[in-house]
mmCIF file of N, CA and C in Angstrom:
data_model
loop_
_atom_site.group_PDB
_atom_site.id
_atom_site.type_symbol
_atom_site.label_atom_id
_atom_site.label_comp_id
_atom_site.label_asym_id
_atom_site.label_seq_id
_atom_site.Cartn_x
_atom_site.Cartn_y
_atom_site.Cartn_z
ATOM 1 N N MET K 29 91.270 145.925 196.441
ATOM 2 C CA MET K 29 91.491 144.886 195.477
ATOM 3 C C MET K 29 92.863 145.026 194.817
ATOM 4 N N LYS K 30 93.306 146.220 194.539
ATOM 5 C CA LYS K 30 94.600 146.436 193.908
ATOM 6 C C LYS K 30 95.733 145.946 194.805
ATOM 7 N N ILE K 31 95.615 146.151 196.091
ATOM 8 C CA ILE K 31 96.657 145.716 197.022
ATOM 9 C C ILE K 31 96.769 144.200 196.998
ATOM 10 N N LYS K 32 95.645 143.479 196.989
ATOM 11 C CA LYS K 32 95.674 142.019 196.928
ATOM 12 C C LYS K 32 96.324 141.540 195.635
ATOM 13 N N GLN K 33 96.023 142.186 194.529
ATOM 14 C CA GLN K 33 96.611 141.813 193.244
ATOM 15 C C GLN K 33 98.116 142.053 193.255
ATOM 16 N N MET K 34 98.547 143.177 193.829
ATOM 17 C CA MET K 34 99.975 143.490 193.916
ATOM 18 C C MET K 34 100.695 142.472 194.795
ATOM 19 N N LEU K 35 100.084 142.088 195.902
ATOM 20 C CA LEU K 35 100.678 141.091 196.782
ATOM 21 C C LEU K 35 100.800 139.750 196.068
ATOM 22 N N THR K 36 99.790 139.383 195.310
ATOM 23 C CA THR K 36 99.821 138.135 194.551
ATOM 24 C C THR K 36 100.934 138.175 193.505
ATOM 25 N N VAL K 37 101.039 139.261 192.788
ATOM 26 C CA VAL K 37 102.104 139.417 191.785
ATOM 27 C C VAL K 37 103.466 139.358 192.460
ATOM 28 N N ASN K 38 103.631 140.032 193.584
ATOM 29 C CA ASN K 38 104.900 140.005 194.319
ATOM 30 C C ASN K 38 105.238 138.591 194.773
ATOM 31 N N LYS K 39 104.252 137.842 195.252
ATOM 32 C CA LYS K 39 104.485 136.462 195.675
ATOM 33 C C LYS K 39 104.938 135.606 194.498
ATOM 34 N N ILE K 40 104.315 135.811 193.341
ATOM 35 C CA ILE K 40 104.697 135.055 192.149
ATOM 36 C C ILE K 40 106.132 135.387 191.751
ATOM 37 N N ILE K 41 106.480 136.654 191.770
ATOM 38 C CA ILE K 41 107.844 137.077 191.409
ATOM 39 C C ILE K 41 108.855 136.496 192.388
ATOM 40 N N ILE K 42 108.571 136.564 193.670
ATOM 41 C CA ILE K 42 109.483 136.018 194.685
ATOM 42 C C ILE K 42 109.615 134.507 194.521
ATOM 43 N N SER K 43 108.509 133.820 194.307
ATOM 44 C CA SER K 43 108.546 132.366 194.121
ATOM 45 C C SER K 43 109.364 131.992 192.891
ATOM 46 N N PHE K 44 109.165 132.709 191.800
ATOM 47 C CA PHE K 44 109.895 132.451 190.566
ATOM 48 C C PHE K 44 111.396 132.692 190.765
ATOM 49 N N THR K 45 111.742 133.773 191.437
ATOM 50 C CA THR K 45 113.145 134.089 191.715
ATOM 51 C C THR K 45 113.784 132.998 192.563
ATOM 52 N N LEU K 46 113.108 132.550 193.602
ATOM 53 C CA LEU K 46 113.637 131.481 194.455
ATOM 54 C C LEU K 46 113.799 130.181 193.678
ATOM 55 N N LEU K 47 112.875 129.896 192.788
ATOM 56 C CA LEU K 47 112.968 128.702 191.957
ATOM 57 C C LEU K 47 114.208 128.755 191.069
ATOM 58 N N ILE K 48 114.466 129.886 190.459
ATOM 59 C CA ILE K 48 115.647 130.042 189.598
ATOM 60 C C ILE K 48 116.924 129.893 190.419
ATOM 61 N N ILE K 49 116.995 130.535 191.563
ATOM 62 C CA ILE K 49 118.188 130.450 192.416
ATOM 63 C C ILE K 49 118.421 129.016 192.853
ATOM 64 N N THR K 50 117.372 128.334 193.264
ATOM 65 C CA THR K 50 117.493 126.952 193.708
ATOM 66 C C THR K 50 117.963 126.039 192.591
ATOM 67 N N SER K 51 117.421 126.197 191.396
ATOM 68 C CA SER K 51 117.816 125.334 190.285
ATOM 69 C C SER K 51 119.256 125.601 189.869
ATOM 70 N N CYS K 52 119.701 126.831 189.926
ATOM 71 C CA CYS K 52 121.094 127.153 189.587
ATOM 72 C C CYS K 52 122.042 126.606 190.641
ATOM 73 N N THR K 53 121.658 126.648 191.886
ATOM 74 C CA THR K 53 122.503 126.161 192.969
ATOM 75 C C THR K 53 122.729 124.663 192.855
ATOM 76 N N LYS K 54 121.748 123.907 192.421
ATOM 77 C CA LYS K 54 121.871 122.457 192.305
ATOM 78 C C LYS K 54 122.972 122.071 191.330
ATOM 79 N N VAL K 55 123.193 122.859 190.311
ATOM 80 C CA VAL K 55 124.229 122.566 189.333
ATOM 81 C C VAL K 55 125.600 122.553 189.994
ATOM 82 N N TYR K 56 125.793 123.387 191.004
ATOM 83 C CA TYR K 56 127.102 123.528 191.609
ATOM 84 C C TYR K 56 127.296 122.682 192.862
ATOM 85 N N THR K 57 126.396 121.762 193.159
ATOM 86 C CA THR K 57 126.553 120.960 194.364
ATOM 87 C C THR K 57 127.628 119.899 194.206
ATOM 88 N N GLN K 58 128.074 119.628 193.003
ATOM 89 C CA GLN K 58 129.162 118.683 192.803
ATOM 90 C C GLN K 58 130.467 119.350 193.225
ATOM 91 N N ASP K 59 131.211 118.666 194.083
ATOM 92 C CA ASP K 59 132.428 119.248 194.634
ATOM 93 C C ASP K 59 133.663 118.622 193.985
ATOM 94 N N TYR K 60 134.314 119.386 193.140
ATOM 95 C CA TYR K 60 135.529 118.941 192.466
ATOM 96 C C TYR K 60 136.786 119.447 193.170
ATOM 97 N N ASN K 61 136.649 120.191 194.249
ATOM 98 C CA ASN K 61 137.789 120.754 194.972
ATOM 99 C C ASN K 61 138.686 119.666 195.536
ATOM 100 N N GLY K 62 139.999 119.939 195.523
ATOM 101 C CA GLY K 62 140.949 119.055 196.179
ATOM 102 C C GLY K 62 141.888 118.356 195.228
ATOM 103 N N LYS K 63 142.642 117.426 195.807
ATOM 104 C CA LYS K 63 143.616 116.645 195.041
ATOM 105 C C LYS K 63 142.972 115.325 194.634
ATOM 106 N N TRP K 64 143.062 115.013 193.361
ATOM 107 C CA TRP K 64 142.521 113.785 192.792
ATOM 108 C C TRP K 64 143.673 112.979 192.226
ATOM 109 N N ILE K 65 143.711 111.675 192.521
ATOM 110 C CA ILE K 65 144.842 110.846 192.098
ATOM 111 C C ILE K 65 144.376 109.558 191.419
ATOM 112 N N ALA K 66 145.218 109.071 190.531
ATOM 113 C CA ALA K 66 145.058 107.757 189.911
ATOM 114 C C ALA K 66 146.453 107.180 189.762
ATOM 115 N N LYS K 67 146.620 105.934 190.185
ATOM 116 C CA LYS K 67 147.927 105.274 190.084
ATOM 117 C C LYS K 67 147.737 103.836 189.653
ATOM 118 N N ASN K 68 148.598 103.412 188.737
ATOM 119 C CA ASN K 68 148.690 102.000 188.388
ATOM 120 C C ASN K 68 150.140 101.718 188.012
ATOM 121 N N ASN K 69 150.417 100.580 187.384
ATOM 122 C CA ASN K 69 151.799 100.214 187.067
ATOM 123 C C ASN K 69 152.451 101.129 186.041
ATOM 124 N N TYR K 70 151.648 101.864 185.283
ATOM 125 C CA TYR K 70 152.192 102.638 184.179
ATOM 126 C C TYR K 70 152.055 104.150 184.318
ATOM 127 N N ILE K 71 151.111 104.589 185.139
ATOM 128 C CA ILE K 71 150.850 106.025 185.170
ATOM 129 C C ILE K 71 150.457 106.490 186.565
ATOM 130 N N ASP K 72 150.930 107.664 186.927
ATOM 131 C CA ASP K 72 150.513 108.363 188.147
ATOM 132 C C ASP K 72 149.944 109.706 187.714
ATOM 133 N N ILE K 73 148.725 109.993 188.147
ATOM 134 C CA ILE K 73 148.075 111.255 187.808
ATOM 135 C C ILE K 73 147.694 111.965 189.094
ATOM 136 N N GLU K 74 148.003 113.239 189.158
ATOM 137 C CA GLU K 74 147.554 114.109 190.244
ATOM 138 C C GLU K 74 146.949 115.359 189.633
ATOM 139 N N LEU K 75 145.718 115.636 190.002
ATOM 140 C CA LEU K 75 145.071 116.881 189.613
ATOM 141 C C LEU K 75 144.747 117.636 190.888
ATOM 142 N N GLU K 76 145.161 118.864 190.977
ATOM 143 C CA GLU K 76 144.820 119.741 192.100
ATOM 144 C C GLU K 76 143.795 120.726 191.573
ATOM 145 N N LEU K 77 142.539 120.547 191.992
ATOM 146 C CA LEU K 77 141.447 121.333 191.429
ATOM 147 C C LEU K 77 140.860 122.291 192.450
ATOM 148 N N LYS K 78 140.514 123.478 191.974
ATOM 149 C CA LYS K 78 139.816 124.473 192.782
ATOM 150 C C LYS K 78 138.566 124.881 192.020
ATOM 151 N N GLN K 79 137.420 124.714 192.673
ATOM 152 C CA GLN K 79 136.141 125.023 192.046
ATOM 153 C C GLN K 79 135.550 126.283 192.650
ATOM 154 N N THR K 80 135.165 127.216 191.795
ATOM 155 C CA THR K 80 134.441 128.413 192.192
ATOM 156 C C THR K 80 133.194 128.471 191.321
ATOM 157 N N GLY K 81 132.064 128.077 191.898
ATOM 158 C CA GLY K 81 130.833 127.982 191.111
ATOM 159 C C GLY K 81 130.984 126.909 190.072
ATOM 160 N N ASN K 82 130.863 127.278 188.809
ATOM 161 C CA ASN K 82 131.030 126.288 187.748
ATOM 162 C C ASN K 82 132.395 126.384 187.058
ATOM 163 N N ILE K 83 133.306 127.163 187.613
ATOM 164 C CA ILE K 83 134.657 127.321 187.060
ATOM 165 C C ILE K 83 135.618 126.413 187.826
ATOM 166 N N ILE K 84 136.418 125.645 187.083
ATOM 167 C CA ILE K 84 137.408 124.743 187.660
ATOM 168 C C ILE K 84 138.784 125.192 187.175
ATOM 169 N N GLU K 85 139.711 125.348 188.121
ATOM 170 C CA GLU K 85 141.093 125.706 187.795
ATOM 171 C C GLU K 85 142.027 124.830 188.610
ATOM 172 N N GLY K 86 143.293 124.813 188.230
ATOM 173 C CA GLY K 86 144.246 124.065 189.036
ATOM 174 C C GLY K 86 145.514 123.716 188.299
ATOM 175 N N GLY K 87 146.207 122.720 188.862
ATOM 176 C CA GLY K 87 147.467 122.246 188.305
ATOM 177 C C GLY K 87 147.426 120.738 188.133
ATOM 178 N N HIS K 88 148.453 120.211 187.470
ATOM 179 C CA HIS K 88 148.472 118.779 187.184
ATOM 180 C C HIS K 88 149.872 118.216 187.257
ATOM 181 N N CYS K 89 149.950 116.910 187.466
ATOM 182 C CA CYS K 89 151.203 116.179 187.328
ATOM 183 C C CYS K 89 150.856 114.787 186.828
ATOM 184 N N ILE K 90 151.414 114.442 185.671
ATOM 185 C CA ILE K 90 151.177 113.137 185.072
ATOM 186 C C ILE K 90 152.540 112.527 184.757
ATOM 187 N N ILE K 91 152.780 111.363 185.340
ATOM 188 C CA ILE K 91 154.047 110.661 185.153
ATOM 189 C C ILE K 91 153.732 109.308 184.536
ATOM 190 N N TYR K 92 154.373 109.011 183.407
ATOM 191 C CA TYR K 92 154.107 107.780 182.690
ATOM 192 C C TYR K 92 155.365 106.919 182.621
ATOM 193 N N GLY K 93 155.170 105.615 182.725
ATOM 194 C CA GLY K 93 156.266 104.655 182.613
ATOM 195 C C GLY K 93 156.711 104.191 183.985
ATOM 196 N N ALA K 94 157.106 102.918 184.052
ATOM 197 C CA ALA K 94 157.523 102.327 185.326
ATOM 198 C C ALA K 94 158.698 103.078 185.941
ATOM 199 N N GLU K 95 159.531 103.658 185.119
ATOM 200 C CA GLU K 95 160.694 104.408 185.594
ATOM 201 C C GLU K 95 160.453 105.920 185.555
ATOM 202 N N GLY K 96 159.221 106.337 185.340
ATOM 203 C CA GLY K 96 158.921 107.760 185.235
ATOM 204 C C GLY K 96 159.504 108.361 183.976
ATOM 205 N N ASN K 97 159.427 107.598 182.885
ATOM 206 C CA ASN K 97 160.049 107.992 181.620
ATOM 207 C C ASN K 97 159.567 109.333 181.098
ATOM 208 N N TYR K 98 158.271 109.624 181.240
ATOM 209 C CA TYR K 98 157.695 110.863 180.731
ATOM 210 C C TYR K 98 156.983 111.592 181.860
ATOM 211 N N MET K 99 157.273 112.872 181.993
ATOM 212 C CA MET K 99 156.638 113.683 183.028
ATOM 213 C C MET K 99 156.016 114.921 182.410
ATOM 214 N N ASP K 100 154.802 115.215 182.827
ATOM 215 C CA ASP K 100 154.110 116.433 182.412
ATOM 216 C C ASP K 100 153.509 117.026 183.683
ATOM 217 N N CYS K 101 154.248 117.926 184.319
ATOM 218 C CA CYS K 101 153.828 118.477 185.610
ATOM 219 C C CYS K 101 153.909 120.000 185.591
ATOM 220 N N SER K 102 152.885 120.611 186.166
ATOM 221 C CA SER K 102 152.905 122.070 186.296
ATOM 222 C C SER K 102 153.818 122.448 187.455
ATOM 223 N N ASP K 103 154.336 123.667 187.402
ATOM 224 C CA ASP K 103 155.130 124.178 188.514
ATOM 225 C C ASP K 103 154.203 124.458 189.698
ATOM 226 N N VAL K 104 154.779 124.523 190.896
ATOM 227 C CA VAL K 104 153.996 124.789 192.099
ATOM 228 C C VAL K 104 153.202 126.082 191.921
ATOM 229 N N ASN K 105 151.941 126.047 192.267
ATOM 230 C CA ASN K 105 151.014 127.191 192.188
ATOM 231 C C ASN K 105 150.791 127.715 190.771
ATOM 232 N N GLN K 106 151.203 126.977 189.754
ATOM 233 C CA GLN K 106 150.957 127.387 188.373
ATOM 234 C C GLN K 106 149.633 126.791 187.908
ATOM 235 N N LYS K 107 148.783 127.640 187.339
ATOM 236 C CA LYS K 107 147.505 127.162 186.809
ATOM 237 C C LYS K 107 147.717 126.631 185.400
ATOM 238 N N THR K 108 147.505 125.338 185.235
ATOM 239 C CA THR K 108 147.587 124.728 183.911
ATOM 240 C C THR K 108 146.262 124.075 183.533
ATOM 241 N N ILE K 109 145.287 124.172 184.435
ATOM 242 C CA ILE K 109 143.976 123.574 184.200
ATOM 243 C C ILE K 109 142.917 124.662 184.244
ATOM 244 N N ASN K 110 142.079 124.683 183.224
ATOM 245 C CA ASN K 110 140.923 125.578 183.164
ATOM 246 C C ASN K 110 139.745 124.781 182.634
ATOM 247 N N GLY K 111 138.604 124.921 183.306
ATOM 248 C CA GLY K 111 137.445 124.175 182.847
ATOM 249 C C GLY K 111 136.137 124.761 183.336
ATOM 250 N N ILE K 112 135.066 124.187 182.825
ATOM 251 C CA ILE K 112 133.718 124.631 183.172
ATOM 252 C C ILE K 112 132.862 123.410 183.475
ATOM 253 N N LEU K 113 132.141 123.485 184.585
ATOM 254 C CA LEU K 113 131.161 122.466 184.955
ATOM 255 C C LEU K 113 129.848 122.814 184.270
ATOM 256 N N GLU K 114 129.371 121.870 183.462
ATOM 257 C CA GLU K 114 128.134 122.101 182.720
ATOM 258 C C GLU K 114 127.412 120.772 182.536
ATOM 259 N N ASN K 115 126.148 120.728 182.922
ATOM 260 C CA ASN K 115 125.327 119.519 182.777
ATOM 261 C C ASN K 115 125.954 118.298 183.447
ATOM 262 N N GLY K 116 126.548 118.494 184.615
ATOM 263 C CA GLY K 116 127.089 117.378 185.385
ATOM 264 C C GLY K 116 128.456 116.893 184.960
ATOM 265 N N LYS K 117 129.069 117.533 183.956
ATOM 266 C CA LYS K 117 130.407 117.158 183.507
ATOM 267 C C LYS K 117 131.293 118.389 183.444
ATOM 268 N N VAL K 118 132.576 118.150 183.614
ATOM 269 C CA VAL K 118 133.557 119.218 183.488
ATOM 270 C C VAL K 118 134.354 118.980 182.215
ATOM 271 N N ILE K 119 134.473 119.996 181.397
ATOM 272 C CA ILE K 119 135.367 119.945 180.242
ATOM 273 C C ILE K 119 136.591 120.767 180.629
ATOM 274 N N LEU K 120 137.742 120.090 180.673
ATOM 275 C CA LEU K 120 138.989 120.726 181.104
ATOM 276 C C LEU K 120 139.945 120.895 179.939
ATOM 277 N N ASP K 121 140.646 122.008 179.952
ATOM 278 C CA ASP K 121 141.804 122.216 179.093
ATOM 279 C C ASP K 121 143.025 122.142 179.994
ATOM 280 N N ILE K 122 143.941 121.242 179.675
ATOM 281 C CA ILE K 122 145.195 121.135 180.411
ATOM 282 C C ILE K 122 146.312 121.627 179.503
ATOM 283 N N GLN K 123 147.031 122.635 179.968
ATOM 284 C CA GLN K 123 148.186 123.139 179.214
ATOM 285 C C GLN K 123 149.347 122.192 179.490
ATOM 286 N N SER K 124 149.682 121.379 178.509
ATOM 287 C CA SER K 124 150.752 120.399 178.677
ATOM 288 C C SER K 124 152.095 121.113 178.840
ATOM 289 N N LYS K 125 152.901 120.606 179.754
ATOM 290 C CA LYS K 125 154.265 121.109 179.918
ATOM 291 C C LYS K 125 155.239 120.234 179.124
ATOM 292 N N TYR K 126 154.770 119.085 178.654
ATOM 293 C CA TYR K 126 155.618 118.148 177.931
ATOM 294 C C TYR K 126 155.634 118.446 176.432
ATOM 295 N N VAL K 127 154.471 118.689 175.891
ATOM 296 C CA VAL K 127 154.361 119.079 174.480
ATOM 297 C C VAL K 127 153.687 120.442 174.439
ATOM 298 N N ASP K 128 153.894 121.155 173.379
ATOM 299 C CA ASP K 128 153.289 122.473 173.248
ATOM 300 C C ASP K 128 151.864 122.309 172.765
ATOM 301 N N GLY K 129 150.935 122.407 173.689
ATOM 302 C CA GLY K 129 149.547 122.280 173.277
ATOM 303 C C GLY K 129 148.599 122.085 174.440
ATOM 304 N N ILE K 130 147.336 122.070 174.102
ATOM 305 C CA ILE K 130 146.261 121.906 175.073
ATOM 306 C C ILE K 130 145.699 120.494 174.940
ATOM 307 N N VAL K 131 145.526 119.845 176.079
ATOM 308 C CA VAL K 131 144.880 118.545 176.133
ATOM 309 C C VAL K 131 143.472 118.784 176.665
ATOM 310 N N LYS K 132 142.474 118.253 175.994
ATOM 311 C CA LYS K 132 141.084 118.443 176.413
ATOM 312 C C LYS K 132 140.555 117.114 176.943
ATOM 313 N N ILE K 133 140.025 117.152 178.178
ATOM 314 C CA ILE K 133 139.442 115.960 178.783
ATOM 315 C C ILE K 133 138.086 116.316 179.384
ATOM 316 N N SER K 134 137.293 115.292 179.637
ATOM 317 C CA SER K 134 136.063 115.498 180.394
ATOM 318 C C SER K 134 136.194 114.750 181.710
ATOM 319 N N LEU K 135 135.627 115.328 182.746
ATOM 320 C CA LEU K 135 135.583 114.707 184.060
ATOM 321 C C LEU K 135 134.132 114.629 184.485
ATOM 322 N N GLU K 136 133.781 113.507 185.093
ATOM 323 C CA GLU K 136 132.428 113.361 185.621
ATOM 324 C C GLU K 136 132.519 112.731 187.005
ATOM 325 N N LEU K 137 131.913 113.396 187.979
ATOM 326 C CA LEU K 137 131.885 112.897 189.339
ATOM 327 C C LEU K 137 130.810 111.823 189.438
ATOM 328 N N LEU K 138 131.226 110.607 189.787
ATOM 329 C CA LEU K 138 130.314 109.476 189.842
ATOM 330 C C LEU K 138 129.688 109.333 191.225
ATOM 331 N N SER K 139 128.632 108.557 191.313
ATOM 332 C CA SER K 139 127.918 108.403 192.589
ATOM 333 C C SER K 139 128.773 107.732 193.660
ATOM 334 N N ASP K 140 129.794 106.962 193.264
ATOM 335 C CA ASP K 140 130.668 106.324 194.252
ATOM 336 C C ASP K 140 131.807 107.243 194.710
ATOM 337 N N GLY K 141 131.788 108.508 194.258
ATOM 338 C CA GLY K 141 132.801 109.478 194.673
ATOM 339 C C GLY K 141 134.027 109.521 193.787
ATOM 340 N N LYS K 142 134.139 108.609 192.817
ATOM 341 C CA LYS K 142 135.274 108.610 191.899
ATOM 342 C C LYS K 142 135.037 109.627 190.789
ATOM 343 N N LEU K 143 136.125 110.004 190.165
ATOM 344 C CA LEU K 143 136.092 110.952 189.065
ATOM 345 C C LEU K 143 136.466 110.203 187.791
ATOM 346 N N ALA K 144 135.539 110.173 186.827
ATOM 347 C CA ALA K 144 135.794 109.489 185.554
ATOM 348 C C ALA K 144 136.454 110.460 184.582
ATOM 349 N N TRP K 145 137.624 110.096 184.094
ATOM 350 C CA TRP K 145 138.424 110.880 183.146
ATOM 351 C C TRP K 145 138.240 110.288 181.759
ATOM 352 N N LYS K 146 137.917 111.117 180.779
ATOM 353 C CA LYS K 146 137.825 110.679 179.382
ATOM 354 C C LYS K 146 138.581 111.680 178.520
ATOM 355 N N LEU K 147 139.506 111.177 177.736
ATOM 356 C CA LEU K 147 140.298 112.015 176.840
ATOM 357 C C LEU K 147 139.432 112.433 175.651
ATOM 358 N N ILE K 148 139.417 113.738 175.362
ATOM 359 C CA ILE K 148 138.659 114.249 174.214
ATOM 360 C C ILE K 148 139.591 114.476 173.030
ATOM 361 N N ASN K 149 140.697 115.176 173.260
ATOM 362 C CA ASN K 149 141.692 115.356 172.196
ATOM 363 C C ASN K 149 143.047 115.648 172.820
ATOM 364 N N TYR K 150 144.083 115.520 172.036
ATOM 365 C CA TYR K 150 145.427 115.757 172.522
ATOM 366 C C TYR K 150 146.299 116.311 171.401
ATOM 367 N N PRO K 151 147.401 116.954 171.780
ATOM 368 C CA PRO K 151 148.261 117.554 170.760
ATOM 369 C C PRO K 151 149.067 116.501 170.001
ATOM 370 N N LYS K 152 149.675 116.927 168.903
ATOM 371 C CA LYS K 152 150.512 116.027 168.105
ATOM 372 C C LYS K 152 151.818 115.748 168.828
ATOM 373 N N GLY K 153 152.472 114.670 168.430
ATOM 374 C CA GLY K 153 153.765 114.316 168.997
ATOM 375 C C GLY K 153 153.642 113.165 169.983
ATOM 376 N N ILE K 154 154.714 112.933 170.712
ATOM 377 C CA ILE K 154 154.714 111.874 171.728
ATOM 378 C C ILE K 154 153.721 112.262 172.804
ATOM 379 N N PHE K 155 152.829 111.342 173.081
ATOM 380 C CA PHE K 155 151.763 111.671 174.018
ATOM 381 C C PHE K 155 151.394 110.459 174.834
ATOM 382 N N PHE K 156 151.146 110.646 176.120
ATOM 383 C CA PHE K 156 150.967 109.500 177.006
ATOM 384 C C PHE K 156 149.796 109.616 177.980
ATOM 385 N N TYR K 157 148.917 110.577 177.814
ATOM 386 C CA TYR K 157 147.738 110.666 178.681
ATOM 387 C C TYR K 157 146.817 109.474 178.393
ATOM 388 N N PRO K 158 146.177 108.927 179.420
ATOM 389 C CA PRO K 158 145.282 107.786 179.176
ATOM 390 C C PRO K 158 143.975 108.222 178.506
ATOM 391 N N ASP K 159 143.386 107.308 177.734
ATOM 392 C CA ASP K 159 142.084 107.573 177.118
ATOM 393 C C ASP K 159 141.001 107.678 178.190
ATOM 394 N N SER K 160 141.076 106.800 179.183
ATOM 395 C CA SER K 160 140.121 106.847 180.291
ATOM 396 C C SER K 160 140.779 106.257 181.538
ATOM 397 N N ILE K 161 140.371 106.782 182.685
ATOM 398 C CA ILE K 161 140.892 106.306 183.961
ATOM 399 C C ILE K 161 139.986 106.867 185.055
ATOM 400 N N TYR K 162 140.003 106.258 186.215
ATOM 401 C CA TYR K 162 139.221 106.748 187.353
ATOM 402 C C TYR K 162 140.172 107.308 188.391
ATOM 403 N N LEU K 163 139.835 108.501 188.876
ATOM 404 C CA LEU K 163 140.616 109.150 189.918
ATOM 405 C C LEU K 163 139.838 109.118 191.223
ATOM 406 N N GLU K 164 140.571 109.110 192.330
ATOM 407 C CA GLU K 164 139.954 109.152 193.645
ATOM 408 C C GLU K 164 140.462 110.378 194.385
ATOM 409 N N LYS K 165 139.629 110.900 195.265
ATOM 410 C CA LYS K 165 140.004 112.068 196.046
ATOM 411 C C LYS K 165 141.030 111.658 197.096
ATOM 412 N N ASP K 166 142.102 112.415 197.184
ATOM 413 C CA ASP K 166 143.156 112.164 198.161
ATOM 414 C C ASP K 166 142.843 112.963 199.407
ATOM 415 N N ASN K 167 142.433 112.273 200.441
ATOM 416 C CA ASN K 167 142.063 112.967 201.687
ATOM 417 C C ASN K 167 143.255 113.177 202.501
#
């Protein structure tokens, strides 16, 4: 009888462990890796994102104005983006190269494959990041 009870307890522990692993894995099924772009008459945005689990890192380039009047671009291979994927959204900190400060945005991967950008806060001074915009993956 003790062996049957031990086997039952072991099965419960294994089942519970698999349930936890499976539920944690689902959080990370959203793929933010790659280059994401948004372009219109006034702004060009490029985000180069690398996702490791729920950690998002990368670089950025944001050019504003028809003549490229304002540029905020990271140097090649420089990490200026740090973020965390939590509850289906990414909260990113972008280290601005144009003004001294951190820009905080949220990103959400939509069912149509687009990335919804929402500005949370920005530093003082001349600033040109959009309040909201949709980015598409550059294949």
